[in-house]
Short mmCIF file of C-alpha atoms in Angstrom, two decimals:
data_model
loop_
_atom_site.label_atom_id
_atom_site.label_comp_id
_atom_site.label_asym_id
_atom_site.label_seq_id
_atom_site.Cartn_x
_atom_site.Cartn_y
_atom_site.Cartn_z
CA UNK Y 1 7.57 -8.23 13.47
CA UNK Y 2 8.30 -5.31 15.89
CA UNK Y 3 8.28 -1.82 14.38
CA UNK Y 4 12.06 -1.45 14.82
CA UNK Y 5 12.63 -4.68 12.86
CA UNK Y 6 12.37 -5.12 9.12
CA UNK Y 7 13.09 -7.85 6.60
CA UNK Y 8 15.51 -7.26 3.76
CA UNK Y 9 17.15 -9.52 1.22
CA UNK Y 10 20.90 -9.98 1.08
CA UNK Y 11 22.64 -11.68 -1.81
CA UNK Y 12 25.44 -14.23 -1.93
CA UNK Y 13 27.33 -15.13 -5.10
CA UNK Y 14 29.23 -18.19 -6.26
CA UNK Y 15 32.99 -17.76 -6.52
CA UNK Y 16 34.34 -18.91 -9.85
CA UNK Y 17 32.44 -20.93 -12.46
CA UNK Y 18 30.17 -23.71 -11.21
CA UNK Y 19 31.16 -27.03 -12.84
CA UNK Y 20 28.74 -28.10 -15.57
CA UNK Y 21 27.94 -31.39 -13.84
CA UNK Y 22 27.00 -29.61 -10.62
CA UNK Y 23 24.95 -27.03 -12.51
CA UNK Y 24 23.02 -29.81 -14.24
CA UNK Y 25 22.17 -31.36 -10.88
CA UNK Y 26 20.87 -28.03 -9.64
CA UNK Y 27 18.90 -27.55 -12.86
CA UNK Y 28 17.25 -30.95 -12.31
CA UNK Y 29 15.92 -29.67 -8.99
CA UNK Y 30 14.75 -26.43 -10.62
CA UNK Y 31 12.93 -28.34 -13.38
CA UNK Y 32 11.14 -30.51 -10.82
CA UNK Y 33 10.36 -27.42 -8.75
CA UNK Y 34 8.79 -25.82 -11.82
CA UNK Y 35 6.78 -28.98 -12.59
CA UNK Y 36 5.37 -29.12 -9.05
CA UNK Y 37 4.40 -25.45 -9.13
CA UNK Y 38 2.64 -25.81 -12.47
CA UNK Y 39 0.78 -28.87 -11.18
CA UNK Y 40 -0.42 -26.89 -8.14
CA UNK Y 41 -1.35 -23.89 -10.32
CA UNK Y 42 -3.47 -26.10 -12.58
CA UNK Y 43 -5.11 -28.17 -9.86
CA UNK Y 44 -5.71 -25.51 -7.19
CA UNK Y 45 -5.72 -22.19 -9.04
CA UNK Y 46 -9.42 -22.13 -9.89
CA UNK Y 47 -12.67 -21.18 -8.18
CA UNK Y 48 -13.44 -24.71 -6.98
CA UNK Y 49 -10.26 -24.83 -4.89
CA UNK Y 50 -10.75 -21.53 -3.05
CA UNK Y 51 -11.84 -23.31 0.14
CA UNK Y 52 -8.60 -25.34 0.15
CA UNK Y 53 -6.19 -22.41 0.09
CA UNK Y 54 -6.40 -21.48 3.77
CA UNK Y 55 -4.42 -22.62 5.66
CA UNK Y 56 -3.25 -24.97 2.89
CA UNK Y 57 -2.98 -28.31 4.69
CA UNK Y 58 -5.66 -29.80 2.45
CA UNK Y 59 -3.52 -29.00 -0.58
CA UNK Y 60 -0.48 -30.47 1.14
CA UNK Y 61 -2.33 -33.71 1.89
CA UNK Y 62 -3.73 -33.99 -1.65
CA UNK Y 63 -0.28 -33.37 -3.13
CA UNK Y 64 1.17 -36.10 -0.92
CA UNK Y 65 -1.52 -38.52 -2.12
CA UNK Y 66 -1.04 -37.53 -5.78
CA UNK Y 67 2.17 -39.52 -6.10
CA UNK Y 68 3.86 -36.68 -8.01
CA UNK Y 69 6.85 -36.56 -5.68
CA UNK Y 70 7.52 -40.27 -6.20
CA UNK Y 71 7.19 -39.95 -9.99
CA UNK Y 72 9.69 -37.11 -10.02
CA UNK Y 73 11.91 -38.82 -7.45
CA UNK Y 74 12.07 -35.42 -5.77
CA UNK Y 75 13.33 -34.93 -2.19
CA UNK Y 76 10.48 -33.91 0.13
CA UNK Y 77 12.44 -30.88 1.33
CA UNK Y 78 12.11 -29.37 -2.14
CA UNK Y 79 8.72 -30.83 -3.03
CA UNK Y 80 6.75 -29.21 -0.20
CA UNK Y 81 8.55 -25.90 -0.55
CA UNK Y 82 7.44 -25.85 -4.19
CA UNK Y 83 3.86 -26.65 -3.13
CA UNK Y 84 3.67 -23.81 -0.63
CA UNK Y 85 5.54 -21.44 -2.95
CA UNK Y 86 2.87 -22.09 -5.60
CA UNK Y 87 0.12 -21.65 -3.01
CA UNK Y 88 1.54 -18.26 -2.12
CA UNK Y 89 1.51 -17.29 -5.80
CA UNK Y 90 -2.12 -18.42 -6.15
CA UNK Y 91 -3.16 -16.40 -3.09
CA UNK Y 92 -1.36 -13.39 -4.51
CA UNK Y 93 -3.15 -13.82 -7.83
CA UNK Y 94 -6.51 -14.01 -6.08
CA UNK Y 95 -5.61 -10.79 -4.27
CA UNK Y 96 -4.94 -9.10 -7.60
CA UNK Y 97 -8.18 -10.48 -9.02
CA UNK Y 98 -10.17 -9.11 -6.09
CA UNK Y 99 -8.50 -5.70 -6.46
CA UNK Y 100 -9.39 -5.62 -10.15
CA UNK Y 101 -13.01 -6.62 -9.43
CA UNK Y 102 -13.24 -4.00 -6.68
CA UNK Y 103 -12.13 -1.28 -9.12
CA UNK Y 104 -14.84 -2.34 -11.56
CA UNK Y 105 -17.43 -2.37 -8.75
CA UNK Y 106 -16.46 1.14 -7.64
CA UNK Y 107 -16.62 2.43 -11.23
CA UNK Y 108 -19.94 0.73 -12.06
CA UNK Y 109 -22.45 3.58 -12.33
CA UNK Y 110 -25.55 1.36 -12.39
CA UNK Y 111 -24.86 -0.37 -9.08
CA UNK Y 112 -26.60 1.15 -6.07
CA UNK Y 113 -24.77 2.06 -2.86
CA UNK Y 114 -26.28 -0.99 -1.14
CA UNK Y 115 -25.20 -3.31 -3.96
CA UNK Y 116 -21.65 -1.98 -3.83
CA UNK Y 117 -21.56 -2.47 -0.04
CA UNK Y 118 -22.67 -6.08 -0.48
CA UNK Y 119 -20.07 -6.82 -3.16
CA UNK Y 120 -17.33 -5.19 -1.09
CA UNK Y 121 -18.25 -7.43 1.83
CA UNK Y 122 -17.93 -10.51 -0.40
CA UNK Y 123 -14.55 -9.37 -1.67
CA UNK Y 124 -13.28 -8.65 1.84
CA UNK Y 125 -14.41 -11.89 3.55
CA UNK Y 126 -12.80 -15.03 2.12
CA UNK Y 127 -15.55 -17.44 3.20
CA UNK Y 128 -18.27 -15.22 1.74
CA UNK Y 129 -16.33 -14.77 -1.51
CA UNK Y 130 -15.83 -18.52 -1.94
CA UNK Y 131 -19.46 -19.33 -1.07
CA UNK Y 132 -20.77 -16.73 -3.54
CA UNK Y 133 -18.66 -18.03 -6.43
CA UNK Y 134 -19.40 -21.70 -5.74
CA UNK Y 135 -23.06 -21.12 -4.74
CA UNK Y 136 -22.47 -22.99 -1.49
CA UNK Y 137 -23.84 -22.45 2.02
CA UNK Y 138 -22.23 -19.71 4.04
CA UNK Y 139 -21.26 -19.98 7.71
CA UNK Y 140 -19.76 -16.94 9.41
CA UNK Y 141 -19.10 -15.87 13.02
CA UNK Y 142 -22.21 -14.39 14.60
CA UNK Y 143 -21.21 -10.75 14.25
CA UNK Y 144 -20.21 -11.06 10.62
CA UNK Y 145 -23.24 -13.24 9.88
CA UNK Y 146 -25.55 -10.47 11.15
CA UNK Y 147 -23.70 -7.94 8.98
CA UNK Y 148 -23.99 -10.22 5.95
CA UNK Y 149 -27.70 -10.86 6.52
CA UNK Y 150 -28.34 -7.13 6.81
CA UNK Y 151 -26.52 -6.36 3.56
CA UNK Y 152 -28.09 -9.32 1.71
CA UNK Y 153 -31.62 -8.29 2.70
CA UNK Y 154 -31.26 -5.03 0.74
CA UNK Y 155 -30.13 -6.47 -2.62
CA UNK Y 156 -30.81 -9.13 -5.23
CA UNK Y 157 -28.23 -11.66 -4.04
CA UNK Y 158 -28.55 -13.99 -7.04
CA UNK Y 159 -28.00 -11.20 -9.57
CA UNK Y 160 -25.00 -9.79 -7.74
CA UNK Y 161 -23.37 -13.19 -7.30
CA UNK Y 162 -23.79 -13.79 -11.03
CA UNK Y 163 -22.16 -10.42 -11.69
CA UNK Y 164 -19.29 -11.32 -9.34
CA UNK Y 165 -18.81 -14.66 -11.10
CA UNK Y 166 -18.63 -13.00 -14.53
CA UNK Y 167 -16.09 -10.50 -13.28
CA UNK Y 168 -13.91 -13.20 -11.75
CA UNK Y 169 -14.01 -15.39 -14.86
CA UNK Y 170 -13.00 -12.40 -16.97
CA UNK Y 171 -10.20 -11.15 -14.72
CA UNK Y 172 -8.76 -14.17 -12.94
CA UNK Y 173 -5.65 -15.79 -14.41
CA UNK Y 174 -4.52 -19.36 -13.87
CA UNK Y 175 -0.79 -19.14 -13.31
CA UNK Y 176 1.86 -21.03 -15.27
CA UNK Y 177 5.62 -20.74 -15.49
CA UNK Y 178 8.11 -21.86 -18.13
CA UNK Y 179 11.14 -20.73 -16.12
CA UNK Y 180 13.28 -23.20 -14.24
CA UNK Y 181 15.46 -20.41 -12.89
CA UNK Y 182 15.79 -21.49 -9.27
CA UNK Y 183 14.24 -23.04 -6.18
CA UNK Y 184 13.71 -22.47 -2.48
CA UNK Y 185 15.81 -24.46 -0.05
CA UNK Y 186 15.20 -25.15 3.64
CA UNK Y 187 17.91 -25.29 6.30
CA UNK Y 188 18.01 -29.08 6.43
CA UNK Y 189 18.91 -29.19 2.72
CA UNK Y 190 22.05 -27.07 2.94
CA UNK Y 191 25.07 -26.47 5.12
CA UNK Y 192 27.57 -23.63 5.13
CA UNK Y 193 31.26 -24.40 5.51
CA UNK Y 194 34.69 -24.13 3.90
CA UNK Y 195 33.86 -20.63 2.56
CA UNK Y 196 30.93 -21.99 0.59
CA UNK Y 197 27.65 -23.88 0.76
CA UNK Y 198 26.82 -27.59 0.48
CA UNK Y 199 23.47 -28.12 -1.30
CA UNK Y 200 21.47 -31.37 -1.26
CA UNK Y 201 20.73 -32.90 -4.66
CA UNK Y 202 18.32 -35.60 -5.86
CA UNK Y 203 20.73 -38.41 -5.08
CA UNK Y 204 20.23 -39.60 -1.52
CA UNK Y 205 22.68 -38.29 1.07
CA UNK Y 206 24.72 -36.41 -1.49
CA UNK Y 207 25.48 -32.72 -1.72
CA UNK Y 208 27.42 -30.53 -4.09
CA UNK Y 209 29.75 -27.81 -2.87
CA UNK Y 210 29.62 -24.27 -4.27
CA UNK Y 211 32.34 -21.80 -3.13
CA UNK Y 212 30.99 -18.34 -2.26
CA UNK Y 213 32.50 -14.87 -2.45
CA UNK Y 214 31.80 -14.32 1.27
CA UNK Y 215 32.00 -16.49 4.35
CA UNK Y 216 28.65 -15.48 5.87
CA UNK Y 217 26.29 -18.25 6.96
CA UNK Y 218 22.56 -18.21 7.64
CA UNK Y 219 19.95 -20.49 9.20
CA UNK Y 220 16.74 -19.80 7.30
CA UNK Y 221 14.96 -20.60 4.08
CA UNK Y 222 16.97 -19.43 1.06
CA UNK Y 223 16.25 -19.04 -2.63
CA UNK Y 224 18.85 -20.32 -5.11
CA UNK Y 225 18.91 -18.55 -8.50
CA UNK Y 226 20.62 -20.39 -11.35
CA UNK Y 227 22.48 -18.78 -14.26
CA UNK Y 228 23.70 -21.79 -16.27
CA UNK Y 229 24.97 -19.79 -19.25
CA UNK Y 230 27.14 -17.72 -16.92
CA UNK Y 231 28.05 -20.80 -14.86
CA UNK Y 232 27.11 -19.13 -11.58
CA UNK Y 233 24.47 -19.10 -8.88
CA UNK Y 234 23.07 -16.38 -6.67
CA UNK Y 235 21.52 -16.98 -3.24
CA UNK Y 236 18.83 -14.69 -1.89
CA UNK Y 237 18.67 -14.59 1.90
CA UNK Y 238 15.82 -12.88 3.80
CA UNK Y 239 17.24 -11.40 7.02
CA UNK Y 240 15.68 -9.44 9.86
CA UNK Y 241 17.57 -6.26 10.63
CA UNK Y 242 17.15 -3.67 13.36
CA UNK Y 243 16.27 -0.20 12.14
CA UNK Y 244 18.98 2.32 12.90
CA UNK Y 245 18.19 5.33 15.04
CA UNK Y 246 20.11 8.59 14.60
CA UNK Y 247 20.03 11.28 17.28
CA UNK Y 248 21.17 13.88 14.75
CA UNK Y 249 18.36 13.14 12.28
CA UNK Y 250 16.07 16.03 13.23
CA UNK Y 251 15.28 17.80 9.96
CA UNK Y 252 11.97 18.08 8.13
CA UNK Y 253 12.30 17.90 4.38
CA UNK Y 254 9.83 18.29 1.57
CA UNK Y 255 10.88 16.59 -1.66
CA UNK Y 256 9.80 16.41 -5.28
CA UNK Y 257 10.76 13.60 -7.66
CA UNK Y 258 11.71 14.46 -11.21
CA UNK Y 259 12.44 12.74 -14.50
CA UNK Y 260 15.79 14.43 -15.15
CA UNK Y 261 16.98 15.33 -11.66
CA UNK Y 262 15.84 12.47 -9.45
CA UNK Y 263 15.07 14.39 -6.27
CA UNK Y 264 14.87 18.07 -5.24
CA UNK Y 265 14.37 19.30 -1.66
CA UNK Y 266 12.46 22.33 -0.39
CA UNK Y 267 15.79 24.12 0.09
CA UNK Y 268 16.77 23.47 -3.51
CA UNK Y 269 19.30 20.70 -2.88
CA UNK Y 270 19.49 18.24 -5.76
CA UNK Y 271 20.25 14.53 -5.72
CA UNK Y 272 20.57 12.26 -8.74
CA UNK Y 273 21.36 14.97 -11.30
CA UNK Y 274 22.63 12.33 -13.74
CA UNK Y 275 19.46 10.28 -13.36
CA UNK Y 276 17.95 11.55 -16.63
CA UNK Y 277 21.12 10.63 -18.51
CA UNK Y 278 21.01 7.05 -17.22
CA UNK Y 279 17.29 6.70 -17.94
CA UNK Y 280 17.48 8.26 -21.40
CA UNK Y 281 20.36 5.97 -22.32
CA UNK Y 282 18.34 2.93 -21.21
CA UNK Y 283 15.14 4.08 -22.96
CA UNK Y 284 16.93 4.85 -26.24
CA UNK Y 285 18.69 1.49 -26.17
CA UNK Y 286 15.40 -0.36 -25.56
CA UNK Y 287 13.72 1.52 -28.42
CA UNK Y 288 16.58 0.68 -30.80
CA UNK Y 289 16.57 -2.98 -29.73
CA UNK Y 290 12.81 -3.13 -30.22
CA UNK Y 291 13.15 -1.91 -33.83
CA UNK Y 292 15.92 -4.43 -34.55
CA UNK Y 293 13.90 -7.28 -33.07
CA UNK Y 294 10.77 -6.42 -35.05
CA UNK Y 295 12.74 -6.19 -38.30
CA UNK Y 296 14.15 -9.69 -37.73
CA UNK Y 297 11.14 -11.30 -36.04
CA UNK Y 298 10.60 -13.80 -38.88
CA UNK Y 299 14.14 -15.12 -38.41
CA UNK Y 300 13.18 -15.96 -34.80
CA UNK Y 301 15.99 -13.98 -33.14
CA UNK Y 302 16.75 -14.93 -29.56
CA UNK Y 303 16.02 -12.54 -26.71
CA UNK Y 304 18.45 -13.89 -24.11
CA UNK Y 305 21.19 -11.38 -24.92
CA UNK Y 306 18.63 -8.59 -24.95
CA UNK Y 307 17.31 -9.44 -21.50
CA UNK Y 308 20.83 -9.90 -20.13
CA UNK Y 309 21.94 -6.49 -21.47
CA UNK Y 310 18.74 -4.87 -20.26
CA UNK Y 311 19.28 -6.26 -16.78
CA UNK Y 312 22.86 -4.95 -16.69
CA UNK Y 313 21.72 -1.46 -17.68
CA UNK Y 314 18.84 -1.51 -15.20
CA UNK Y 315 21.24 -2.68 -12.49
CA UNK Y 316 23.52 0.29 -13.21
CA UNK Y 317 20.56 2.66 -13.04
CA UNK Y 318 19.28 1.10 -9.82
CA UNK Y 319 22.75 1.23 -8.29
CA UNK Y 320 22.91 4.96 -9.05
CA UNK Y 321 19.43 5.52 -7.58
CA UNK Y 322 20.35 3.74 -4.35
CA UNK Y 323 23.66 5.59 -4.11
CA UNK Y 324 21.94 8.97 -4.43
CA UNK Y 325 19.15 8.10 -1.98
CA UNK Y 326 21.79 7.09 0.57
CA UNK Y 327 23.60 10.40 -0.01
CA UNK Y 328 20.33 12.29 0.41
CA UNK Y 329 19.65 10.70 3.79
CA UNK Y 330 23.23 11.13 5.03
CA UNK Y 331 23.33 14.79 3.98
CA UNK Y 332 19.84 16.00 4.92
CA UNK Y 333 19.57 13.92 8.13
CA UNK Y 334 15.74 14.06 8.07
CA UNK Y 335 13.44 13.04 10.89
CA UNK Y 336 10.41 13.45 8.59
CA UNK Y 337 10.18 13.49 4.79
CA UNK Y 338 7.12 14.86 2.99
CA UNK Y 339 6.49 13.33 -0.44
CA UNK Y 340 3.70 14.32 -2.89
CA UNK Y 341 1.27 11.54 -3.76
CA UNK Y 342 0.03 11.27 -7.34
CA UNK Y 343 -3.68 10.69 -7.99
CA UNK Y 344 -4.57 7.08 -8.89
CA UNK Y 345 -4.50 6.05 -12.54
CA UNK Y 346 -7.77 6.37 -14.43
CA UNK Y 347 -9.07 4.36 -17.36
CA UNK Y 348 -8.33 7.17 -19.79
CA UNK Y 349 -7.27 10.76 -20.03
CA UNK Y 350 -4.13 12.76 -19.22
CA UNK Y 351 -3.71 11.38 -15.67
CA UNK Y 352 -3.31 7.83 -16.98
CA UNK Y 353 -0.81 8.99 -19.60
CA UNK Y 354 1.16 10.94 -17.01
CA UNK Y 355 1.28 8.03 -14.58
CA UNK Y 356 2.34 5.63 -17.34
CA UNK Y 357 5.14 7.99 -18.39
CA UNK Y 358 6.37 8.31 -14.81
CA UNK Y 359 6.26 4.54 -14.38
CA UNK Y 360 8.52 4.18 -17.40
CA UNK Y 361 10.91 6.52 -15.62
CA UNK Y 362 11.36 4.27 -12.59
CA UNK Y 363 9.34 6.45 -10.22
CA UNK Y 364 7.84 3.37 -8.57
CA UNK Y 365 11.29 1.87 -7.97
CA UNK Y 366 12.57 5.13 -6.46
CA UNK Y 367 9.59 5.39 -4.12
CA UNK Y 368 9.88 1.74 -3.04
CA UNK Y 369 13.57 2.14 -2.31
CA UNK Y 370 12.94 5.38 -0.44
CA UNK Y 371 10.27 3.70 1.70
CA UNK Y 372 12.65 0.84 2.55
CA UNK Y 373 15.59 3.12 3.33
CA UNK Y 374 13.43 5.33 5.53
CA UNK Y 375 12.35 2.26 7.49
CA UNK Y 376 15.97 1.15 7.81
CA UNK Y 377 17.01 4.55 9.19
CA UNK Y 378 13.85 5.16 11.34
CA UNK Y 379 12.84 8.14 9.19
CA UNK Y 380 9.12 8.95 8.97
CA UNK Y 381 7.86 9.23 5.37
CA UNK Y 382 4.60 11.16 4.99
CA UNK Y 383 2.66 11.21 1.71
CA UNK Y 384 0.77 14.43 1.07
CA UNK Y 385 -1.96 15.38 -1.39
CA UNK Y 386 -0.38 15.94 -4.78
CA UNK Y 387 -3.16 17.88 -6.53
CA UNK Y 388 -1.79 21.12 -8.06
CA UNK Y 389 1.34 20.78 -5.95
CA UNK Y 390 3.57 21.96 -8.79
CA UNK Y 391 1.18 24.70 -9.95
CA UNK Y 392 0.48 26.33 -6.60
CA UNK Y 393 2.73 29.04 -5.23
CA UNK Y 394 4.42 27.90 -2.03
CA UNK Y 395 4.47 31.49 -0.73
CA UNK Y 396 0.93 32.80 -1.25
CA UNK Y 397 -1.03 29.74 -2.44
CA UNK Y 398 -2.11 31.24 -5.76
CA UNK Y 399 -1.80 29.30 -9.01
CA UNK Y 400 1.34 30.25 -10.90
CA UNK Y 401 3.02 29.58 -14.23
CA UNK Y 402 5.81 27.21 -15.24
CA UNK Y 403 8.28 27.69 -18.06
CA UNK Y 404 11.78 26.32 -18.73
CA UNK Y 405 11.85 24.44 -15.40
CA UNK Y 406 11.05 27.66 -13.49
CA UNK Y 407 7.96 28.59 -11.47
CA UNK Y 408 6.64 32.17 -11.38
CA UNK Y 409 3.73 33.49 -9.32
CA UNK Y 410 1.96 36.50 -10.93
CA UNK Y 411 0.18 37.17 -7.63
CA UNK Y 412 3.16 37.74 -5.30
CA UNK Y 413 6.10 37.64 -7.71
CA UNK Y 414 7.77 34.59 -6.17
CA UNK Y 415 10.11 32.80 -8.58
CA UNK Y 416 12.13 29.60 -8.12
CA UNK Y 417 12.89 26.21 -9.66
CA UNK Y 418 9.57 24.44 -10.25
CA UNK Y 419 10.70 21.25 -8.49
CA UNK Y 420 11.82 23.24 -5.47
CA UNK Y 421 8.44 24.98 -5.38
CA UNK Y 422 6.70 21.57 -5.43
CA UNK Y 423 8.96 20.36 -2.62
CA UNK Y 424 8.17 23.47 -0.58
CA UNK Y 425 4.47 22.81 -1.07
CA UNK Y 426 5.01 19.18 -0.02
CA UNK Y 427 6.58 20.29 3.26
CA UNK Y 428 3.92 22.92 3.85
CA UNK Y 429 1.04 20.51 3.22
CA UNK Y 430 2.73 17.79 5.24
CA UNK Y 431 3.17 19.99 8.29
CA UNK Y 432 -0.45 21.14 8.03
CA UNK Y 433 -1.59 17.52 7.60
CA UNK Y 434 0.34 16.43 10.70
CA UNK Y 435 -0.77 19.43 12.74
CA UNK Y 436 2.75 20.84 13.12
#
């Protein structure tokens, strides 16, 4: 996709309650969709099927020959979408497994530099990874084959492949889902019209009609989310949008994210000052609900209401976050934003605790939304080194002191809000990093 294009998801909603009979027909598709995905997870989620995952036509052919579609009486338009949806999940899980193994390799103190290089090569090259786990012959393009041979000649290949296998068996997860919450739908299985959407069902040449709250229509693969208890559906539509360009966006802004005030700029402007109130309200409610649930666990209390209420509160918080990020961009009109980067989480110690605490406070969601909104508005977002960014004086560079949300430098006497000082350091480091 070109740099000035990006993909975002828009949502469509059913208008009025969906009739129970129509909802049941949609739920039938979702149940079959779940069954197909679980079948693919079980049959192709393990080590022996690694060679079949790319590009996936082998899996498609084997699923066709399995007879599962006929047993379910499932339309092919849904069956093959479920197959490739599950394949995408499996590939994603293998990516997470490799990342976890790589972390263990990097932390392993007894592995030599050469051994780590060899293992990194296996984790990076799919064919080599599959061959090592299945102890099969390896065929690579000439250039990569020479690189592999060079790395393999310096290590005990058998020992390292055994180590890799143990790591994968310990860390890899075979996926499974119990949720029949929705399904993907291709263009030939739906049609927009009459201020709604016609969706194909399992009965041949029949569709149900669902009125929508808008009259927009799309020609791409959609995802239909089902909410039977609420008698409604939601449609997720991936759309390509052109990034906006603003001639008046010329500023350079350093920012610091906080747990009470969401965002502070290097000039001391604050956005999301009620953020801490929203988050504290959500956290206190979750803690109270957790106590109530644990006290009544033996009575097998349901969790549906809990999850529904939690989602509503999170939606309110996320709506506030997005509203304030939009206001920040409209007001500051930045060309470049400098954002401190936290050090990666460690296995133990204060850094891990700090990162976990910040994760609980939606920092990851704020950063993800900021990245997306910057792309949408053609704003450059630069991450800068975060070490000591809140402890260092933005005027003289000496280490200062923090108390009651204020920063004071004993070296030069500079005093300001500690978040503003961190934002000033972010801008200063970012400009130095970019050579400005």
